[in-house]
Amino acid sequence: MDRRLALVPLAVLVLAGCTGDGEDDSADAAGTPSTAASREVEWGACGFDVPAGIDIECGTLEVPADRDDPGAGTVSLAFGVVAAAAEEPAEEPLVYLSGGPGQGALEIVPLAFGELYEPLAQERDLILLDQRGTGLTEPSLACTEYSSWVRESLGSDEPVEELAAQATAALEECRQPLVDEGVDFDDYDSAASAADLEDLRRALGHEEWDLYGISYGTRLAQTAMRDHPEGIRAVVLDASYPIDADLYEETPGNAARALEGLFAACAADAGCAEQHPDLEQTVTDLVAELDAEPATVTVLDPTTGERVQGPLDGAGLVGFLFQSMYSTELIPFLPEVVEAAANDDFGMIGLLLGAFSQQLDLVSVGQQLAVQCEEEVSFSDQEVVAAAAAEHPLVESFFDNAPTMGPAVFDVCADWNAGEPDPVENEALTSDIPTLVLAGELDPITPPRWGAQLAEDLGDSVFVEFPSTGHGSVGTHECAVQLTRDFLADPDSEPDASCVDDVELPAFTPEGVEVEMTAWESEELGVAGLRPEGWSEVLPGAFQQSPLVSLVQQVVPGATADQVLQQVAAQLGTGEPLEPVDQRETGAATWDLYRLDDLGQRVDLALADTPAGLAVVQLTASPARSDVYREQVFDPAVAAFAPGA
């Protein structure tokens, strides 16, 4: 269920030639902790590109595939240990438990280390584990057949019912090869993953450690608290998914609640209310119009740059909004995106739909179904789930046609043979382990009431809700990071949560945008200048405020402005290179400035020839916000850009 995404639209054409040689800097990281138990761990190179400056050691641990029959094969768990930034780190490390279920942790290191992991690796080592069936752990239960079908279907004009049938068939194409390879899906449940955690703790020689779970990772953390409490000192649950929740019955209501929260937040904001006086009615009308006559949307595949056209109906729009609300950074843009769509501009929707499809590469759908078919579907009822969706007409059609979210998941699970669950997998957790529970007000999948109820059930817990926040707080708010650090430093004391009062409300309009620029230097890129304060550096020199606003600063050795302009022209299909709209002299270079509109976005591009190579500064934002971001971000970045630093 963890669908946060780092996206740098259009900038891929610039970044392709300047992302380094892909060398794994951890290849020499074979140092082994000095404990006798560590002999069970095999240390070696990481199976992914390690960005410069990240101190991580990687290893594997063999554990039984079948916990009831240890001789029936093994699972090779892949993990990494990120060294704490502090000179004298805390004794207890923190283990990061990813969501999904099915999302790995290690392959996200090159994509979003600074956003997701670095804040948690300050005072203590951070252990990243690819849970069984996910990521680099072997065997992998990834479903390339399903993710390939999703991409191939992006431009399809097939009826919704036919697409649903194709999705089910693609999942079956994934299942059978795994069965043929000897995978027993009954081995891939939360209890087995919790036992893996305990084996890893002992193998690494830690008397105790702390757990941080996000989304499904909170359910895995609860399972570990239940089954192996002796080695757990403290726990942080971010976007909580209680063991006793009925995910499929409750999700339509949770999604509707989040959308209602968005409508209310817009109505309460003077600027948003003026520009979008009845957002709820606009969405309702647009869903009906698209159901009557689907719109043609251009979807960008961010992995290939290919653009395909396909229909968007009302269910597709609701699904888009549901997925978008996972991202706190996207929420302020949704009224603007809806208004554009109501005026037949679906560019931003197409851009984001392509990005959402990319996320499947990071999720093991086979592992997700192995867990959910056993632990959720077994305790639920297809007719009850369908009735729950029918109670919320705005979202009903989306859930009715989602192969792994609504009633259709029961048909998928009927063939999955994931095993029979222990009744305890549907019982609320009781535990006295100190626990910090974090929740987002506008989370569409794990609502705050789940976290509040879980905190109430636990004997020693603190519950904190963040306003105007989607799915996950630590990756979004510095306040949540500080609360987590303070809590882990002293789990027996309640942390000071007063910083929640200072969390900024969404900037629904350009007038609410305020960006501070701060000094920045990259030895890797050989560039110095200014960067936006608080924006995530998703790639070297690429900064993101949200999936719809980004700044790229690069020097591309050997490239020319003509080459870049020809690439842009080819991407846009214009056939003619862009002409500059202005020229600017700075202390470092003479810049040609360009401006273009693409997929509902406005791009400001500055190019300059320098002795170090072609200097590039690129700002991407929505047309409604481009002027304010140009003034506050693009112009200062160009003025301060210093290649060869």
XYZ file of C-alpha atoms in Angstrom:
645
model
C 0.000 0.000 0.000
C 2.994 2.306 0.067
C 2.782 4.193 -3.243
C 4.919 7.253 -2.703
C 6.905 8.045 -5.829
C 9.838 10.172 -6.872
C 9.188 11.614 -10.344
C 11.235 14.048 -12.431
C 9.163 14.649 -15.585
C 10.855 15.519 -18.901
C 14.255 15.801 -17.196
C 15.103 12.231 -18.178
C 16.426 13.454 -21.516
C 19.032 15.553 -19.709
C 19.827 13.127 -16.935
C 20.380 10.147 -19.207
C 23.917 11.165 -20.033
C 25.055 12.336 -16.635
C 24.038 9.862 -13.948
C 27.471 8.358 -13.404
C 28.913 5.011 -14.407
C 26.618 2.977 -12.150
C 29.546 1.541 -10.185
C 28.549 -0.096 -6.909
C 30.656 1.742 -4.322
C 29.852 -0.910 -1.755
C 31.778 -3.690 -3.493
C 34.587 -3.438 -0.982
C 32.227 -3.196 1.974
C 32.831 -6.653 3.369
C 33.526 -5.691 6.959
C 31.737 -8.006 9.361
C 30.500 -7.027 12.837
C 32.583 -8.666 15.528
C 30.028 -11.125 16.868
C 30.049 -14.878 16.819
C 26.512 -14.989 15.471
C 27.563 -13.004 12.395
C 29.061 -16.171 10.857
C 25.574 -16.964 9.601
C 25.549 -13.772 7.514
C 27.295 -13.554 4.164
C 28.579 -10.045 3.544
C 29.295 -8.788 0.039
C 28.493 -6.299 -2.688
C 25.099 -4.643 -2.832
C 22.976 -5.634 -5.794
C 22.170 -2.031 -6.700
C 23.973 1.215 -7.503
C 25.006 2.914 -4.269
C 24.915 6.717 -4.600
C 28.033 8.604 -3.593
C 28.311 9.430 0.088
C 26.099 6.613 1.384
C 27.816 4.274 3.846
C 26.006 0.958 3.492
C 27.109 -2.649 3.924
C 25.048 -5.396 2.339
C 24.591 -9.051 3.108
C 22.359 -12.083 2.848
C 20.998 -14.538 5.395
C 19.641 -18.002 4.630
C 16.424 -18.814 6.517
C 13.940 -21.711 6.225
C 11.336 -21.262 3.495
C 8.816 -23.315 5.467
C 8.939 -22.434 9.160
C 7.157 -25.708 9.994
C 9.592 -27.789 7.922
C 13.077 -26.191 8.113
C 14.535 -28.821 5.790
C 12.230 -27.946 2.892
C 14.364 -25.323 1.176
C 15.541 -21.841 2.092
C 14.952 -18.165 1.426
C 17.973 -15.903 0.954
C 17.146 -12.619 2.695
C 18.868 -9.554 1.248
C 19.559 -6.670 3.620
C 21.729 -3.608 4.061
C 23.048 -1.746 7.094
C 23.304 2.028 6.709
C 25.877 3.459 9.110
C 24.573 6.174 11.414
C 25.717 9.706 10.708
C 26.513 10.273 14.389
C 30.075 9.635 15.559
C 28.722 7.765 18.575
C 25.544 6.047 17.379
C 22.929 4.568 19.674
C 23.391 0.925 20.599
C 20.076 -0.215 19.142
C 19.706 -0.036 15.338
C 16.420 0.789 13.616
C 14.884 -1.660 11.125
C 12.889 -0.200 8.206
C 9.864 -2.318 7.243
C 8.467 -1.399 3.826
C 4.830 -1.423 2.787
C 2.892 -3.099 0.048
C 2.837 -5.857 1.003
C 5.476 -6.669 -1.579
C 7.634 -3.548 -1.677
C 11.361 -4.022 -1.309
C 13.650 -1.638 0.551
C 17.082 -1.940 -1.057
C 16.323 -0.979 -4.647
C 14.815 2.302 -3.420
C 18.217 3.416 -2.074
C 19.307 4.966 -5.418
C 15.851 6.500 -5.950
C 14.841 8.088 -2.652
C 17.526 7.593 -0.003
C 17.500 11.230 1.058
C 13.725 11.348 1.388
C 12.961 7.998 3.019
C 16.059 6.635 4.734
C 18.586 9.359 5.522
C 16.395 11.102 8.148
C 16.188 7.829 10.079
C 19.911 7.055 9.909
C 21.216 9.932 12.004
C 21.575 8.724 15.611
C 21.446 4.973 14.932
C 22.272 2.468 12.211
C 19.401 1.777 9.827
C 18.776 -1.787 8.636
C 17.001 -2.162 5.311
C 15.468 -5.584 4.699
C 13.925 -6.938 1.533
C 11.195 -9.065 3.113
C 10.774 -12.596 1.815
C 9.404 -12.630 -1.712
C 10.417 -9.013 -2.410
C 13.243 -7.018 -3.956
C 16.624 -8.738 -4.042
C 15.596 -11.499 -1.644
C 15.437 -14.883 -3.379
C 13.187 -16.350 -4.534
C 11.382 -13.240 -5.728
C 7.631 -13.327 -6.197
C 7.655 -10.365 -8.573
C 5.085 -10.488 -11.381
C 6.676 -9.072 -14.516
C 3.741 -10.506 -16.470
C 1.350 -8.220 -14.604
C 3.502 -5.078 -14.694
C 4.107 -5.628 -18.429
C 0.377 -5.948 -19.010
C -0.233 -2.683 -17.125
C 2.154 -0.834 -19.448
C 0.758 -2.486 -22.550
C -2.790 -1.583 -21.516
C -2.048 2.120 -21.032
C -3.267 2.970 -24.538
C -6.006 0.343 -24.710
C -9.559 1.245 -25.676
C -10.910 -2.130 -24.559
C -14.059 -2.109 -22.380
C -13.462 -2.015 -18.637
C -14.766 -5.543 -18.216
C -12.328 -6.868 -20.817
C -9.399 -5.084 -19.167
C -10.375 -6.588 -15.815
C -10.384 -10.044 -17.387
C -6.978 -9.382 -18.934
C -5.605 -8.281 -15.555
C -6.811 -11.497 -13.952
C -5.241 -13.515 -16.771
C -1.931 -11.668 -16.351
C -1.929 -12.520 -12.641
C -2.507 -16.179 -13.479
C 0.420 -16.023 -15.936
C 2.500 -14.828 -12.992
C 1.246 -17.453 -10.549
C 1.814 -20.616 -12.560
C 5.582 -20.189 -13.199
C 6.122 -19.560 -9.482
C 4.254 -22.761 -8.669
C 6.302 -24.630 -11.272
C 9.468 -23.365 -9.555
C 8.315 -24.920 -6.284
C 7.060 -21.790 -4.508
C 4.524 -22.564 -1.779
C 2.578 -19.345 -1.228
C 1.641 -20.512 2.261
C 5.291 -19.859 3.224
C 5.064 -16.157 2.358
C 2.966 -14.654 5.115
C 3.520 -12.068 7.840
C 4.323 -14.634 10.537
C 7.124 -16.075 8.397
C 8.507 -12.588 7.729
C 8.384 -11.806 11.451
C 10.391 -14.987 12.126
C 12.874 -13.808 9.476
C 13.309 -10.579 11.418
C 14.079 -12.490 14.594
C 16.651 -14.665 12.785
C 18.299 -11.569 11.335
C 18.469 -9.847 14.735
C 20.199 -12.848 16.253
C 22.528 -13.294 13.280
C 23.648 -9.674 13.502
C 24.215 -10.034 17.221
C 21.811 -7.388 18.504
C 20.290 -7.941 21.919
C 17.501 -5.498 21.020
C 16.539 -3.264 18.149
C 13.817 -0.817 17.158
C 11.279 -1.172 14.350
C 9.884 1.463 11.960
C 6.986 0.289 9.800
C 5.209 2.159 7.023
C 1.799 0.988 5.725
C 1.857 -2.844 5.497
C 5.190 -2.603 7.325
C 3.153 -1.586 10.383
C 1.226 -4.849 10.174
C 4.477 -6.795 9.923
C 5.798 -4.843 12.915
C 2.679 -5.770 14.899
C 3.186 -9.428 13.957
C 6.776 -9.252 15.209
C 5.605 -7.557 18.424
C 3.146 -10.418 18.926
C 5.382 -13.363 17.976
C 8.895 -12.172 18.955
C 8.592 -9.344 21.485
C 11.779 -10.215 23.398
C 14.143 -8.505 20.959
C 12.126 -5.342 20.284
C 12.855 -2.240 22.380
C 10.529 0.305 20.699
C 8.329 0.625 17.607
C 7.197 3.443 15.297
C 4.077 2.767 13.206
C 3.547 5.229 10.329
C 0.195 4.940 8.476
C -1.032 2.032 10.563
C -2.723 -1.086 9.223
C -4.177 -2.983 12.217
C -4.112 -6.760 12.129
C -7.854 -6.937 12.796
C -8.872 -4.397 10.118
C -10.968 -5.586 7.160
C -8.988 -3.900 4.402
C -11.229 -4.719 1.448
C -14.516 -3.926 3.176
C -13.291 -0.674 4.679
C -11.180 0.783 1.849
C -14.053 2.253 -0.257
C -15.240 4.181 2.791
C -11.701 5.209 3.633
C -11.164 6.506 0.100
C -14.457 8.419 0.129
C -13.567 9.935 3.515
C -10.215 11.159 2.182
C -11.834 12.747 -0.883
C -14.387 14.455 1.345
C -11.475 15.748 3.416
C -9.875 17.181 0.271
C -13.122 18.905 -0.714
C -13.466 20.354 2.797
C -9.850 21.542 2.882
C -10.316 23.373 -0.412
C -13.567 24.957 0.791
C -11.824 26.132 3.974
C -9.000 27.794 2.011
C -10.048 31.231 0.739
C -7.979 31.072 -2.445
C -8.980 27.501 -3.277
C -12.635 28.191 -2.555
C -12.553 31.207 -4.879
C -10.887 29.356 -7.759
C -12.758 26.065 -7.203
C -16.057 27.085 -5.558
C -17.537 23.549 -5.501
C -14.750 21.052 -5.996
C -16.895 18.098 -4.945
C -19.536 18.889 -7.568
C -16.855 19.413 -10.211
C -15.409 15.968 -9.499
C -18.862 14.343 -9.406
C -19.880 15.924 -12.712
C -16.569 15.068 -14.344
C -16.833 11.406 -13.295
C -20.321 11.234 -14.839
C -19.161 12.941 -18.048
C -16.203 10.594 -18.426
C -18.400 7.565 -17.831
C -20.712 8.788 -20.595
C -17.860 9.680 -22.944
C -14.277 8.759 -21.910
C -11.585 11.316 -22.677
C -8.430 10.591 -24.652
C -5.369 10.944 -22.445
C -1.702 10.926 -23.436
C 0.203 8.750 -20.959
C 3.989 8.985 -20.643
C 5.945 5.857 -19.773
C 8.747 7.386 -17.659
C 11.023 4.375 -18.170
C 11.029 4.596 -21.980
C 9.727 8.089 -22.762
C 7.088 6.488 -24.995
C 3.762 8.272 -25.237
C 0.553 6.366 -25.759
C -3.018 7.537 -26.012
C -5.898 5.834 -24.264
C -9.321 6.486 -22.776
C -10.000 7.751 -19.275
C -13.421 7.024 -17.818
C -14.953 8.038 -14.499
C -13.577 5.019 -12.662
C -10.123 5.858 -13.993
C -10.389 9.422 -12.713
C -11.435 8.229 -9.253
C -8.556 5.739 -9.230
C -6.192 8.549 -10.197
C -7.407 10.737 -7.325
C -7.216 7.807 -4.893
C -3.601 7.093 -5.822
C -2.666 10.783 -5.855
C -3.826 11.282 -2.293
C -1.141 8.912 -1.057
C 1.272 11.790 -1.755
C 1.071 14.724 0.653
C 3.029 16.772 -1.878
C 0.448 16.126 -4.613
C -2.628 16.985 -2.568
C -2.372 20.795 -3.038
C -2.320 20.333 -6.826
C -5.430 18.159 -7.114
C -8.010 20.983 -7.343
C -5.919 22.510 -10.143
C -5.578 19.131 -11.903
C -9.335 18.518 -11.662
C -10.133 22.001 -12.973
C -7.804 21.473 -15.927
C -9.473 18.140 -16.711
C -12.906 19.740 -16.489
C -11.643 22.070 -19.238
C -10.434 19.116 -21.372
C -6.774 19.367 -20.365
C -5.711 15.928 -19.143
C -1.964 16.462 -19.513
C -1.064 16.307 -15.825
C -3.282 13.260 -15.302
C -1.571 11.418 -18.156
C 1.850 12.324 -16.805
C 1.030 10.992 -13.363
C -0.757 7.871 -14.589
C 2.444 6.870 -16.359
C 4.404 7.482 -13.176
C 1.980 5.410 -11.124
C 2.407 2.482 -13.515
C 6.170 2.646 -12.954
C 5.694 1.855 -9.279
C 4.779 -1.732 -10.094
C 8.465 -2.348 -10.841
C 9.131 -1.823 -7.135
C 6.366 -4.113 -5.856
C 6.305 -7.900 -5.822
C 2.662 -8.512 -6.703
C 3.058 -12.246 -6.065
C 4.158 -11.556 -2.489
C 1.328 -9.068 -2.077
C -1.261 -11.654 -3.078
C 0.374 -14.402 -1.011
C -0.089 -12.228 2.086
C -3.441 -10.636 1.332
C -5.167 -13.771 0.023
C -4.267 -15.610 3.223
C -4.544 -12.866 5.836
C -7.284 -10.580 4.466
C -9.487 -12.352 1.942
C -9.817 -15.414 4.179
C -11.508 -13.308 6.853
C -13.695 -11.267 4.493
C -16.687 -11.800 2.200
C -17.025 -10.856 -1.470
C -20.674 -9.786 -1.243
C -19.990 -7.680 1.834
C -17.085 -5.970 0.065
C -19.251 -5.241 -2.987
C -21.987 -3.831 -0.748
C -19.450 -1.631 1.056
C -18.341 -0.153 -2.266
C -21.967 0.446 -3.281
C -22.429 2.621 -0.190
C -20.038 5.165 -1.750
C -21.239 5.849 -5.316
C -18.403 8.216 -6.199
C -15.747 5.508 -5.754
C -17.852 2.394 -6.422
C -16.957 1.869 -10.081
C -13.231 2.123 -9.378
C -13.260 -0.563 -6.701
C -15.636 -2.782 -8.661
C -13.085 -2.934 -11.500
C -9.791 -2.999 -9.543
C -8.426 -6.571 -9.786
C -6.519 -6.462 -6.496
C -8.503 -3.887 -4.491
C -12.221 -4.668 -4.693
C -14.537 -7.695 -4.988
C -12.482 -9.049 -7.921
C -9.591 -9.916 -5.580
C -11.661 -12.806 -4.253
C -11.696 -14.375 -7.724
C -7.942 -13.917 -8.028
C -7.334 -15.439 -4.601
C -9.527 -18.437 -5.371
C -6.759 -19.642 -7.697
C -3.803 -18.439 -5.636
C -3.820 -21.197 -2.975
C -2.180 -18.997 -0.376
C -3.048 -21.241 2.557
C -5.339 -21.087 5.553
C -4.565 -18.433 8.176
C -4.261 -18.886 11.894
C -7.239 -17.137 13.580
C -4.740 -14.902 15.389
C -4.163 -13.114 12.056
C -7.512 -11.387 12.518
C -7.152 -10.490 16.190
C -6.155 -7.082 17.559
C -2.655 -6.810 18.994
C -2.041 -6.350 22.694
C 1.490 -5.374 23.666
C 3.340 -3.265 26.222
C 6.263 -2.437 23.915
C 6.581 1.382 23.729
C 5.023 2.471 20.423
C 4.702 5.763 18.559
C 1.736 5.777 16.149
C 1.704 8.387 13.356
C -1.233 9.123 11.050
C -2.117 11.449 8.158
C -5.444 13.281 8.143
C -6.062 12.707 4.397
C -4.592 9.211 4.106
C -6.864 7.388 1.600
C -5.927 3.809 2.572
C -4.956 3.731 6.280
C -7.179 6.334 7.965
C -6.277 8.079 11.238
C -9.010 6.170 13.092
C -7.074 2.938 12.457
C -4.009 4.432 14.103
C -6.024 5.907 16.980
C -7.710 2.567 17.672
C -4.410 0.694 17.492
C -2.793 3.145 19.913
C -5.718 2.693 22.281
C -5.364 -1.106 22.140
C -1.651 -0.956 22.961
C -0.626 -0.535 26.565
C 2.217 1.963 26.114
C 1.668 4.180 23.082
C 1.528 7.743 21.777
C -0.757 8.747 18.878
C -0.002 11.769 16.678
C -2.089 12.878 13.677
C -0.641 15.220 11.043
C -2.996 17.659 9.305
C -3.462 17.673 5.509
C -1.184 14.642 5.215
C -1.494 11.601 2.972
C 0.026 8.147 3.367
C 3.068 8.336 5.636
C 4.352 11.205 7.773
C 8.083 10.598 8.287
C 8.863 10.897 4.574
C 6.984 14.198 4.444
C 7.363 16.185 7.665
C 10.523 17.130 9.546
C 8.293 17.253 12.609
C 7.506 13.536 12.213
C 11.206 12.785 11.816
C 12.051 14.691 14.989
C 9.254 13.005 16.926
C 10.592 9.631 15.810
C 14.147 10.488 16.881
C 13.021 11.872 20.228
C 10.822 8.871 20.904
C 13.537 6.344 20.055
C 16.023 8.244 22.207
C 13.703 7.782 25.214
C 10.767 5.422 24.524
C 9.580 5.635 28.124
C 8.801 9.362 27.819
C 6.139 10.970 25.653
C 7.785 13.121 22.968
C 6.892 16.790 22.592
C 4.451 16.912 19.664
C 3.949 20.672 19.647
C 5.687 20.928 16.256
C 2.538 19.452 14.675
C 0.892 22.838 15.211
C 3.497 24.363 12.884
C 2.904 21.960 9.974
C 2.092 24.082 6.921
C -1.337 23.713 5.347
C -1.510 22.935 1.606
C -0.715 25.772 -0.806
C -3.737 25.255 -3.041
C -3.011 28.408 -5.066
C 0.147 30.119 -6.381
C -0.314 32.901 -3.839
C 0.440 30.407 -1.066
C 3.768 29.278 -2.551
C 6.904 30.389 -0.687
C 10.290 28.840 -1.466
C 13.584 29.634 0.208
C 16.801 28.965 -1.716
C 19.896 27.710 0.060
C 23.539 27.191 -0.908
C 24.269 23.883 -2.644
C 27.359 22.171 -3.962
C 27.856 18.766 -5.574
C 31.354 17.317 -5.799
C 29.933 14.448 -7.856
C 28.571 16.806 -10.524
C 31.158 19.547 -10.144
C 28.450 22.171 -9.655
C 27.666 24.795 -7.021
C 24.776 27.188 -6.685
C 21.399 27.392 -4.968
C 18.767 24.723 -4.352
C 15.230 24.933 -2.950
C 15.147 24.426 0.807
C 13.159 21.334 1.790
C 12.883 19.825 -1.703
C 14.005 16.199 -2.041
C 17.117 15.467 -4.109
C 15.725 12.468 -5.989
C 18.763 12.194 -8.271
C 22.083 14.069 -8.189
C 21.216 17.647 -9.076
C 17.481 16.887 -9.428
C 15.251 18.412 -6.752
C 11.558 17.707 -6.344
C 8.923 19.630 -4.418
C 6.213 17.265 -5.615
C 5.750 14.921 -8.567
C 4.560 17.978 -10.520
C 7.285 20.490 -9.568
C 11.003 19.868 -10.033
C 14.314 21.628 -10.606
C 17.268 20.059 -12.412
C 20.797 21.484 -12.330
C 23.460 19.628 -14.314
C 26.632 19.896 -16.345
C 26.682 17.389 -19.218
C 30.242 16.879 -20.515
C 30.443 16.569 -24.281
C 26.835 17.550 -24.915
C 25.717 20.536 -26.975
C 22.667 22.732 -26.819
C 21.660 21.629 -30.321
C 21.604 17.988 -29.237
C 19.363 18.733 -26.266
C 17.037 20.916 -28.343
C 16.730 18.213 -30.986
C 15.860 15.682 -28.287
C 13.198 18.012 -26.913
C 11.762 18.578 -30.397
C 11.635 14.830 -31.004
C 9.950 14.260 -27.673
C 7.365 16.930 -28.397
C 6.896 15.759 -31.983
C 7.355 19.301 -33.353
C 10.177 18.458 -35.728
C 11.635 21.930 -35.226
C 14.149 22.862 -32.496
C 13.037 25.401 -29.933
C 14.003 29.033 -30.306
C 15.222 30.961 -27.238
C 12.779 33.388 -25.642
C 15.503 35.334 -23.866
C 19.213 35.457 -23.057
C 20.857 36.075 -19.696
C 24.395 36.955 -18.660
C 25.675 35.717 -15.308
C 29.109 35.600 -13.773
C 29.506 31.991 -14.910
C 28.024 31.871 -18.402
C 25.801 33.273 -21.120
C 22.475 31.468 -20.977
C 19.838 30.903 -23.646
C 16.392 30.626 -22.090
C 13.580 28.481 -23.495
C 9.974 27.890 -22.500
C 7.610 25.135 -23.581
C 4.373 23.448 -22.562
C 4.135 19.663 -22.450
C 1.672 17.218 -20.863
C -0.025 19.984 -18.928
C 3.287 21.253 -17.564
C 5.330 24.373 -18.289
C 9.068 23.917 -18.622
C 11.641 26.687 -18.242
C 14.997 25.608 -19.643
C 18.360 27.418 -19.490
C 21.344 26.173 -21.540
C 24.908 27.499 -21.577
C 28.181 26.228 -23.043
C 30.935 26.129 -20.416
C 34.464 24.670 -20.326
C 33.113 21.837 -18.142
C 30.324 20.960 -20.587
C 26.763 21.983 -21.318
C 25.209 23.653 -18.282
C 21.503 22.904 -17.823
C 18.947 24.371 -15.446
C 15.370 23.156 -15.875
C 12.232 24.021 -13.932
C 9.029 22.043 -14.440
C 5.748 23.260 -12.934
C 2.096 23.639 -13.782
C 1.194 26.675 -15.933
C -0.785 28.200 -13.067
C 2.263 28.125 -10.783
C 5.109 28.546 -13.257
C 5.460 32.311 -12.786
C 5.892 32.105 -9.022
C 8.326 29.180 -9.241
C 10.258 30.908 -12.024
C 10.709 33.977 -9.834
C 11.465 32.142 -6.589
C 13.426 29.127 -7.912
C 14.483 29.196 -11.558
C 15.858 32.737 -11.786
C 17.946 32.478 -8.561
C 19.243 29.030 -9.608
C 20.423 30.315 -12.992
C 22.017 33.396 -11.450
C 23.971 31.340 -8.866
C 24.889 28.346 -11.061
C 28.656 27.775 -11.016
C 29.966 24.862 -13.130
C 33.372 23.416 -12.428
C 33.058 23.990 -8.679
